[in-house]
Amino acid sequence: MKVVSIVGARPQLVKLAPIAAAFAGGDSRHVIVHTGQHYDADLSDVFFTGLGIPDPDVHLGVGSGSHGEQTGRILAALDPVLATERPDWVLVYGDTNSTLAGTLSAVKQHLPVAHLEAGLRSFNRRMPEEHNRVLTDHAADLLLAPTAEAMRHLAAEGLAARSTLVGDVMVDVCLRVRDAVLAGEHARPALPEGIDPDQPYLLATLHRAENTDDPARLAALVEALVDLPVPVALLAHPRLLARAEEQGLKLARGALHVGRPLPYAGMVAAVLGSVGVVTDSGGLQKEAYLLGRPCTTLRTETEWVETLADDWNRLVPDPGSLGADWVTTATRPAPDAPQGTPYGDGKAAVRVVETLRERRA
Ligand code: UD1
């Protein structure tokens, strides 16, 4: 069996790691195509080296642009690659512009498409990720769902026959790396200057277009972080830095300490070292849950609704509207109730490879 994985953005590289490991040593040929959507070393290279992913076989180098430009460039660059490779499956990941472009290029060439992390929904049609995941699910031939909730969404859209529950590959990689971090196999993470890793701190990220691209909204979110009584380690995505600079908004002040994005093991260690997480990232909400840290999510909704159980994760779209309750929310302790296992048993990637083999045309 020949499978082409199409990846391009940081969270896709994390999901690729357990998939590449599950293919390694087997008799399948696994071809990795990197679109180049993310090109900074902090967002791309460190994931290949840190997670032991083989180098991409093909690098399209498309870079940034408007949604149309970026998606179109990936689509045009992929056509000849897939025409040459003609794999048994094209495997696309998550909900980025790379996911949608990979799907379109493949279906137009009558190549079977499998969508990893199918069935997630925010029901917020203003999010670029929501368009990408809905369109991908409806075009793909095989929908690899991470949760029972995702399976329900797919069934509600008439896609049950193409769907199968495999679990979440993020659990595979998160728990493996957690064990290595706890065993002392990784150096301490490079936290922002001013953060003492031995004192309580909150870990924060902010990168979604709906939070960064509206100047009033970004300013309000930054003010809320600046005012917290606990130091906040903000690992800044380049998009956040670019928007803050454009808007003349100073980030590093008050409680807020700004640093670079971390490699995956550093991120896991930083979550474990923190007293809680404040974020708008889907992956980090789940990592906080898996690693047992309370999470405050700066959004109106989450695709990972399971994390909301027992207050492990709390949605706060507008911290300013909470008044003094914002501080007690962001600094609340971890709940007593143990987390469930809605994301599976950490063996999802092996199940993905088996399913691809079984369902091969
Ligand atoms: C993309 C995904 C988002 C995912 C996120 C993870 C889409 C629509 N969005 O958002 O779902 O959660 O990746 O990080 O696909 N930039 C750099 N260096 C890079 C990459 C980006 O400086 O290596 C800057 C550029 O200014 C660029 C901006 O970040 O314009 C946004 O990058 P883009 O790839 O469009 O989307 P993300 O915000 O990273």
Tab-separated table of C-alpha atoms and ligand atoms in Angstrom:
chain	number	residue	atom	x	y	z
A	1	MET	CA	0.000	0.000	0.000
A	2	LYS	CA	1.232	3.488	-0.817
A	3	VAL	CA	-0.019	6.435	1.249
A	4	VAL	CA	0.782	10.114	0.694
A	5	SER	CA	0.446	12.271	3.840
A	6	ILE	CA	-0.099	15.959	3.157
A	7	VAL	CA	0.908	18.290	5.994
A	8	GLY	CA	1.912	21.918	6.269
A	9	ALA	CA	1.067	23.537	9.609
A	10	ARG	CA	2.423	22.882	13.081
A	11	PRO	CA	-0.489	20.840	14.515
A	12	GLN	CA	-0.381	18.561	11.474
A	13	LEU	CA	3.256	17.738	12.156
A	14	VAL	CA	2.345	16.637	15.681
A	15	LYS	CA	-0.337	14.324	14.245
A	16	LEU	CA	2.043	13.090	11.551
A	17	ALA	CA	4.569	11.864	14.149
A	18	PRO	CA	2.572	8.844	15.414
A	19	ILE	CA	1.315	8.075	11.889
A	20	ALA	CA	4.860	8.030	10.460
A	21	ALA	CA	5.918	5.813	13.382
A	22	ALA	CA	3.026	3.423	12.707
A	23	PHE	CA	4.099	3.112	9.049
A	24	ALA	CA	7.795	2.670	9.893
A	25	GLY	CA	9.033	-0.869	9.542
A	26	GLY	CA	5.817	-2.055	7.845
A	27	ASP	CA	5.520	-2.985	4.178
A	28	SER	CA	3.628	0.171	3.179
A	29	ARG	CA	5.294	3.073	1.433
A	30	HIS	CA	4.592	6.344	3.263
A	31	VAL	CA	5.343	9.502	1.302
A	32	ILE	CA	5.375	12.815	3.211
A	33	VAL	CA	4.483	15.987	1.336
A	34	HIS	CA	5.060	19.274	3.220
A	35	THR	CA	3.166	22.158	1.651
A	36	GLY	CA	5.308	24.820	3.321
A	37	GLN	CA	2.286	26.601	4.856
A	38	HIS	CA	4.440	26.911	7.974
A	39	TYR	CA	8.085	27.638	7.189
A	40	ASP	CA	9.597	29.175	10.366
A	41	ALA	CA	11.906	26.672	12.061
A	42	ASP	CA	9.941	27.132	15.329
A	43	LEU	CA	6.736	26.044	13.600
A	44	SER	CA	8.088	23.307	11.367
A	45	ASP	CA	11.684	21.971	11.522
A	46	VAL	CA	11.768	21.498	15.300
A	47	PHE	CA	8.808	19.124	15.034
A	48	PHE	CA	10.572	16.887	12.508
A	49	THR	CA	13.749	16.701	14.573
A	50	GLY	CA	12.054	16.663	17.986
A	51	LEU	CA	9.477	14.012	17.150
A	52	GLY	CA	11.724	11.860	14.961
A	53	ILE	CA	9.645	12.337	11.807
A	54	PRO	CA	11.440	11.417	8.560
A	55	ASP	CA	12.236	14.414	6.345
A	56	PRO	CA	9.499	15.246	3.846
A	57	ASP	CA	9.867	13.491	0.493
A	58	VAL	CA	8.470	16.564	-1.256
A	59	HIS	CA	8.460	20.181	-0.069
A	60	LEU	CA	6.173	22.552	-1.960
A	61	GLY	CA	7.405	25.729	-0.227
A	62	VAL	CA	4.186	27.726	-0.742
A	63	GLY	CA	4.498	30.048	2.305
A	64	SER	CA	1.899	32.529	3.528
A	65	GLY	CA	-0.820	34.443	1.684
A	66	SER	CA	-4.543	35.136	1.701
A	67	HIS	CA	-6.713	32.037	2.027
A	68	GLY	CA	-7.316	31.947	-1.714
A	69	GLU	CA	-3.683	32.486	-2.652
A	70	GLN	CA	-2.349	29.969	-0.170
A	71	THR	CA	-4.950	27.283	-0.914
A	72	GLY	CA	-4.624	27.845	-4.659
A	73	ARG	CA	-0.831	27.666	-4.644
A	74	ILE	CA	-0.883	24.405	-2.688
A	75	LEU	CA	-3.529	22.958	-5.024
A	76	ALA	CA	-1.564	23.837	-8.161
A	77	ALA	CA	1.712	22.539	-6.724
A	78	LEU	CA	0.157	19.271	-5.545
A	79	ASP	CA	-1.480	18.247	-8.808
A	80	PRO	CA	1.709	16.979	-10.499
A	81	VAL	CA	3.004	15.405	-7.277
A	82	LEU	CA	-0.108	13.291	-6.782
A	83	ALA	CA	-0.309	12.526	-10.502
A	84	THR	CA	3.192	11.048	-10.294
A	85	GLU	CA	2.767	9.240	-6.988
A	86	ARG	CA	-0.758	7.834	-7.651
A	87	PRO	CA	-1.037	6.455	-4.089
A	88	ASP	CA	-3.690	4.088	-2.753
A	89	TRP	CA	-4.625	6.789	-0.243
A	90	VAL	CA	-4.053	10.491	0.174
A	91	LEU	CA	-4.134	11.174	3.919
A	92	VAL	CA	-5.053	14.716	4.986
A	93	TYR	CA	-4.941	16.037	8.544
A	94	GLY	CA	-7.157	18.384	10.541
A	95	ASP	CA	-8.554	21.625	9.187
A	96	THR	CA	-5.967	23.934	7.644
A	97	ASN	CA	-5.728	25.345	4.139
A	98	SER	CA	-3.239	22.525	3.395
A	99	THR	CA	-5.964	19.999	4.316
A	100	LEU	CA	-8.507	21.468	1.922
A	101	ALA	CA	-6.057	21.882	-0.954
A	102	GLY	CA	-4.777	18.313	-0.540
A	103	THR	CA	-8.321	16.988	-0.598
A	104	LEU	CA	-9.289	18.928	-3.719
A	105	SER	CA	-6.199	17.937	-5.663
A	106	ALA	CA	-6.767	14.264	-4.814
A	107	VAL	CA	-10.508	13.981	-5.499
A	108	LYS	CA	-10.142	15.749	-8.861
A	109	GLN	CA	-7.624	13.075	-9.810
A	110	HIS	CA	-9.913	10.265	-8.536
A	111	LEU	CA	-7.466	9.362	-5.806
A	112	PRO	CA	-9.040	8.029	-2.583
A	113	VAL	CA	-8.840	10.536	0.288
A	114	ALA	CA	-8.807	9.707	4.000
A	115	HIS	CA	-9.391	12.547	6.474
A	116	LEU	CA	-7.715	12.234	9.851
A	117	GLU	CA	-9.546	14.096	12.625
A	118	ALA	CA	-12.821	14.041	10.688
A	119	GLY	CA	-16.135	15.167	12.145
A	120	LEU	CA	-15.000	18.045	14.352
A	121	ARG	CA	-17.355	20.994	14.290
A	122	SER	CA	-17.418	24.417	15.920
A	123	PHE	CA	-20.620	25.395	14.036
A	124	ASN	CA	-18.979	28.804	13.698
A	125	ARG	CA	-18.987	29.592	9.994
A	126	ARG	CA	-16.721	32.609	10.477
A	127	MET	CA	-13.755	30.325	11.221
A	128	PRO	CA	-11.589	29.376	8.227
A	129	GLU	CA	-10.998	26.007	9.882
A	130	GLU	CA	-14.739	25.258	9.900
A	131	HIS	CA	-15.006	25.700	6.119
A	132	ASN	CA	-11.917	23.547	5.644
A	133	ARG	CA	-13.123	20.658	7.768
A	134	VAL	CA	-16.718	20.581	6.502
A	135	LEU	CA	-15.634	20.703	2.841
A	136	THR	CA	-12.949	18.080	3.435
A	137	ASP	CA	-15.329	15.680	5.188
A	138	HIS	CA	-17.870	15.901	2.381
A	139	ALA	CA	-15.257	15.339	-0.325
A	140	ALA	CA	-13.268	12.548	1.351
A	141	ASP	CA	-13.841	8.805	0.939
A	142	LEU	CA	-12.851	7.696	4.423
A	143	LEU	CA	-13.499	9.710	7.573
A	144	LEU	CA	-11.240	8.806	10.492
A	145	ALA	CA	-12.989	10.263	13.521
A	146	PRO	CA	-11.249	10.913	16.847
A	147	THR	CA	-14.318	10.856	19.138
A	148	ALA	CA	-17.892	9.567	19.470
A	149	GLU	CA	-19.043	13.194	19.232
A	150	ALA	CA	-17.284	13.547	15.850
A	151	MET	CA	-19.017	10.348	14.692
A	152	ARG	CA	-22.379	11.881	15.662
A	153	HIS	CA	-21.651	15.027	13.644
A	154	LEU	CA	-20.722	12.959	10.598
A	155	ALA	CA	-23.883	10.838	10.920
A	156	ALA	CA	-26.002	14.004	11.199
A	157	GLU	CA	-24.538	15.160	7.863
A	158	GLY	CA	-25.308	11.847	6.139
A	159	LEU	CA	-21.684	10.657	6.228
A	160	ALA	CA	-21.998	7.650	8.600
A	161	ALA	CA	-21.217	5.049	5.924
A	162	ARG	CA	-17.789	6.596	5.253
A	163	SER	CA	-16.935	7.167	8.934
A	164	THR	CA	-15.012	5.092	11.409
A	165	LEU	CA	-13.936	5.804	14.998
A	166	VAL	CA	-10.174	5.393	15.407
A	167	GLY	CA	-9.461	7.616	18.450
A	168	ASP	CA	-7.241	10.658	18.597
A	169	VAL	CA	-3.631	10.356	17.429
A	170	MET	CA	-2.741	13.360	19.620
A	171	VAL	CA	-3.153	11.047	22.630
A	172	ASP	CA	-0.548	8.687	21.146
A	173	VAL	CA	2.079	11.401	20.863
A	174	CYS	CA	1.151	13.403	23.981
A	175	LEU	CA	1.335	10.469	26.388
A	176	ARG	CA	4.538	9.108	24.853
A	177	VAL	CA	6.257	12.491	25.160
A	178	ARG	CA	4.840	13.068	28.666
A	179	ASP	CA	6.453	9.822	29.832
A	180	ALA	CA	9.793	10.830	28.283
A	181	VAL	CA	9.616	14.275	29.926
A	182	LEU	CA	8.779	12.761	33.325
A	183	ALA	CA	11.669	10.312	32.891
A	184	GLY	CA	14.018	13.308	32.489
A	185	GLU	CA	14.821	12.582	28.846
A	186	HIS	CA	14.380	16.198	27.751
A	187	ALA	CA	16.090	19.434	28.749
A	188	ARG	CA	13.950	22.023	30.575
A	189	PRO	CA	11.891	24.127	28.163
A	190	ALA	CA	13.017	27.614	27.162
A	191	LEU	CA	10.304	29.615	28.912
A	192	PRO	CA	10.012	33.384	28.314
A	193	GLU	CA	12.438	35.591	30.198
A	194	GLY	CA	11.047	36.537	33.585
A	195	ILE	CA	9.225	33.230	34.142
A	196	ASP	CA	10.607	31.219	37.068
A	197	PRO	CA	9.840	27.574	36.262
A	198	ASP	CA	9.851	26.718	39.980
A	199	GLN	CA	7.142	29.249	40.831
A	200	PRO	CA	3.474	29.063	39.760
A	201	TYR	CA	2.875	30.324	36.227
A	202	LEU	CA	0.141	30.123	33.609
A	203	LEU	CA	0.972	29.016	30.080
A	204	ALA	CA	-0.743	30.975	27.293
A	205	THR	CA	-1.034	30.971	23.502
A	206	LEU	CA	-3.130	33.138	21.198
A	207	HIS	CA	-3.099	32.779	17.431
A	208	ARG	CA	-6.571	32.374	15.924
A	209	ALA	CA	-7.573	34.895	13.296
A	210	GLU	CA	-10.813	35.720	15.134
A	211	ASN	CA	-8.746	36.747	18.188
A	212	THR	CA	-5.708	38.370	16.584
A	213	ASP	CA	-7.084	40.206	13.563
A	214	ASP	CA	-9.654	42.461	15.254
A	215	PRO	CA	-7.605	45.203	17.010
A	216	ALA	CA	-10.186	45.880	19.762
A	217	ARG	CA	-10.563	42.196	20.531
A	218	LEU	CA	-6.819	41.539	20.588
A	219	ALA	CA	-6.231	44.541	22.871
A	220	ALA	CA	-8.944	43.351	25.294
A	221	LEU	CA	-7.517	39.814	25.448
A	222	VAL	CA	-3.976	41.077	26.019
A	223	GLU	CA	-5.178	43.461	28.787
A	224	ALA	CA	-6.900	40.524	30.515
A	225	LEU	CA	-3.633	38.543	30.518
A	226	VAL	CA	-1.541	41.542	31.608
A	227	ASP	CA	-3.794	42.013	34.654
A	228	LEU	CA	-3.553	38.466	36.048
A	229	PRO	CA	-1.942	38.044	39.501
A	230	VAL	CA	0.158	35.059	38.331
A	231	PRO	CA	2.998	35.347	35.758
A	232	VAL	CA	1.836	34.343	32.300
A	233	ALA	CA	4.237	32.638	29.864
A	234	LEU	CA	2.940	33.649	26.436
A	235	LEU	CA	4.420	31.501	23.659
A	236	ALA	CA	3.831	33.805	20.735
A	237	HIS	CA	2.871	32.563	17.261
A	238	PRO	CA	4.332	34.802	14.511
A	239	ARG	CA	0.822	35.847	13.522
A	240	LEU	CA	0.239	37.290	17.029
A	241	LEU	CA	3.545	39.185	16.969
A	242	ALA	CA	2.781	40.566	13.489
A	243	ARG	CA	-0.722	41.748	14.419
A	244	ALA	CA	0.385	43.256	17.753
A	245	GLU	CA	3.157	45.164	15.985
A	246	GLU	CA	0.799	46.424	13.260
A	247	GLN	CA	-1.647	47.572	15.913
A	248	GLY	CA	1.026	49.209	18.107
A	249	LEU	CA	0.093	46.911	20.975
A	250	LYS	CA	2.812	46.143	23.523
A	251	LEU	CA	2.615	42.553	24.720
A	252	ALA	CA	5.389	42.195	27.325
A	253	ARG	CA	4.132	44.058	30.403
A	254	GLY	CA	2.398	43.368	33.718
A	255	ALA	CA	2.008	39.630	34.220
A	256	LEU	CA	2.733	38.909	30.577
A	257	HIS	CA	6.121	37.470	29.541
A	258	VAL	CA	6.601	36.764	25.854
A	259	GLY	CA	8.643	33.933	24.413
A	260	ARG	CA	8.969	31.863	21.268
A	261	PRO	CA	6.840	28.842	20.375
A	262	LEU	CA	8.263	25.651	21.875
A	263	PRO	CA	9.087	22.318	20.293
A	264	TYR	CA	6.598	19.594	21.213
A	265	ALA	CA	8.468	18.091	24.190
A	266	GLY	CA	9.115	21.605	25.504
A	267	MET	CA	5.413	22.379	25.241
A	268	VAL	CA	4.454	19.233	27.130
A	269	ALA	CA	7.036	20.054	29.828
A	270	ALA	CA	5.786	23.657	30.012
A	271	VAL	CA	2.186	22.481	30.513
A	272	LEU	CA	3.291	20.015	33.205
A	273	GLY	CA	5.242	22.798	34.931
A	274	SER	CA	2.311	25.230	34.846
A	275	VAL	CA	-0.660	25.698	37.169
A	276	GLY	CA	-2.989	26.117	34.203
A	277	VAL	CA	-3.366	27.035	30.546
A	278	VAL	CA	-5.055	29.970	28.786
A	279	THR	CA	-5.366	29.491	25.030
A	280	ASP	CA	-7.356	29.576	21.820
A	281	SER	CA	-5.561	26.526	20.385
A	282	GLY	CA	-7.493	23.311	19.889
A	283	GLY	CA	-4.478	21.100	20.427
A	284	LEU	CA	-3.385	22.838	23.617
A	285	GLN	CA	-6.878	22.543	25.162
A	286	LYS	CA	-6.579	18.810	24.742
A	287	GLU	CA	-2.970	18.624	25.914
A	288	ALA	CA	-3.942	20.489	29.107
A	289	TYR	CA	-6.756	17.967	29.637
A	290	LEU	CA	-4.545	14.941	28.999
A	291	LEU	CA	-1.790	16.344	31.227
A	292	GLY	CA	-4.155	17.309	34.056
A	293	ARG	CA	-3.983	21.106	34.013
A	294	PRO	CA	-7.110	23.335	34.048
A	295	CYS	CA	-7.642	25.214	30.799
A	296	THR	CA	-9.373	28.513	30.040
A	297	THR	CA	-10.254	28.836	26.367
A	298	LEU	CA	-10.596	32.309	24.867
A	299	ARG	CA	-13.316	31.384	22.381
A	300	THR	CA	-17.095	31.167	22.153
A	301	GLU	CA	-17.038	27.445	21.399
A	302	THR	CA	-14.741	24.456	21.258
A	303	GLU	CA	-14.592	21.485	18.913
A	304	TRP	CA	-13.212	19.424	21.816
A	305	VAL	CA	-16.378	19.522	23.946
A	306	GLU	CA	-15.241	16.532	26.029
A	307	THR	CA	-12.645	18.755	27.745
A	308	LEU	CA	-15.472	20.875	29.233
A	309	ALA	CA	-16.623	18.016	31.501
A	310	ASP	CA	-16.113	18.664	35.234
A	311	ASP	CA	-14.700	22.134	34.472
A	312	TRP	CA	-11.347	20.892	33.149
A	313	ASN	CA	-11.803	23.423	30.387
A	314	ARG	CA	-13.905	26.603	30.543
A	315	LEU	CA	-14.922	28.809	27.608
A	316	VAL	CA	-14.348	32.528	28.171
A	317	PRO	CA	-15.015	34.447	24.949
A	318	ASP	CA	-14.837	37.827	26.644
A	319	PRO	CA	-12.689	37.975	29.821
A	320	GLY	CA	-13.551	41.661	30.368
A	321	SER	CA	-17.233	40.827	30.849
A	322	LEU	CA	-16.411	38.578	33.837
A	323	GLY	CA	-15.061	41.412	36.029
A	324	ALA	CA	-13.269	40.016	39.085
A	325	ASP	CA	-14.389	36.503	38.142
A	326	TRP	CA	-11.866	36.533	35.300
A	327	VAL	CA	-8.992	36.156	37.774
A	328	THR	CA	-10.672	33.347	39.723
A	329	THR	CA	-11.510	31.591	36.448
A	330	ALA	CA	-8.042	31.773	34.896
A	331	THR	CA	-6.311	30.798	38.148
A	332	ARG	CA	-8.769	28.147	39.336
A	333	PRO	CA	-7.164	24.911	40.573
A	334	ALA	CA	-7.430	21.595	38.719
A	335	PRO	CA	-10.763	19.872	39.363
A	336	ASP	CA	-10.882	16.884	41.726
A	337	ALA	CA	-12.797	14.748	39.219
A	338	PRO	CA	-10.457	12.630	37.110
A	339	GLN	CA	-10.514	13.171	33.349
A	340	GLY	CA	-12.229	10.470	31.328
A	341	THR	CA	-10.733	8.840	28.243
A	342	PRO	CA	-12.930	10.298	25.476
A	343	TYR	CA	-9.932	10.556	23.134
A	344	GLY	CA	-9.048	6.879	23.161
A	345	ASP	CA	-6.253	4.679	24.390
A	346	GLY	CA	-3.163	6.131	22.692
A	347	LYS	CA	-3.141	3.528	19.900
A	348	ALA	CA	-5.066	5.500	17.294
A	349	ALA	CA	-2.252	5.712	14.724
A	350	VAL	CA	-1.891	1.936	14.440
A	351	ARG	CA	-5.661	1.735	13.983
A	352	VAL	CA	-5.462	4.359	11.219
A	353	VAL	CA	-2.887	2.322	9.285
A	354	GLU	CA	-4.946	-0.893	9.728
A	355	THR	CA	-8.112	0.870	8.574
A	356	LEU	CA	-6.385	2.260	5.479
A	357	ARG	CA	-5.208	-1.231	4.604
A	358	GLU	CA	-8.663	-2.799	5.149
A	359	ARG	CA	-10.559	-0.133	3.242
A	360	ARG	CA	-8.168	0.081	0.316
A	361	ALA	CA	-10.063	-0.095	-2.956
B	1	UD1	C1	-2.874	27.833	10.578
B	1	UD1	C2	-4.245	27.164	10.457
B	1	UD1	C3	-4.858	26.985	11.836
B	1	UD1	C4	-3.905	26.309	12.794
B	1	UD1	C5	-2.578	27.056	12.810
B	1	UD1	C6	-1.580	26.398	13.713
B	1	UD1	C7	-5.453	27.734	8.377
B	1	UD1	C8	-6.586	28.491	7.807
B	1	UD1	N1	-5.173	27.971	9.680
B	1	UD1	O1	-3.079	29.140	11.099
B	1	UD1	O2	-6.022	26.190	11.719
B	1	UD1	O3	-4.470	26.296	14.088
B	1	UD1	O4	-2.073	27.091	11.472
B	1	UD1	O5	-0.479	27.253	13.940
B	1	UD1	O6	-4.859	26.935	7.686
B	1	UD1	N2	3.616	32.968	9.653
B	1	UD1	C9	4.972	33.096	9.856
B	1	UD1	N3	5.740	31.970	9.741
B	1	UD1	C10	5.233	30.740	9.417
B	1	UD1	C11	3.856	30.643	9.188
B	1	UD1	C12	3.058	31.759	9.329
B	1	UD1	O7	5.473	34.142	10.146
B	1	UD1	O8	5.995	29.779	9.348
B	1	UD1	C13	2.768	34.170	9.827
B	1	UD1	C14	2.528	34.929	8.543
B	1	UD1	O9	2.423	36.278	8.891
B	1	UD1	C15	1.181	34.407	8.112
B	1	UD1	C16	0.481	34.197	9.425
B	1	UD1	O10	1.505	33.764	10.329
B	1	UD1	O11	0.505	35.260	7.265
B	1	UD1	C17	-0.618	33.195	9.383
B	1	UD1	O12	-0.148	31.937	8.891
B	1	UD1	P1	-1.171	30.926	8.191
B	1	UD1	O13	-0.470	29.719	7.715
B	1	UD1	O14	-2.031	31.656	7.216
B	1	UD1	O15	-2.167	30.522	9.342
B	1	UD1	P2	-1.977	30.264	10.912
B	1	UD1	O16	-2.456	31.470	11.614
B	1	UD1	O17	-0.628	29.728	11.254
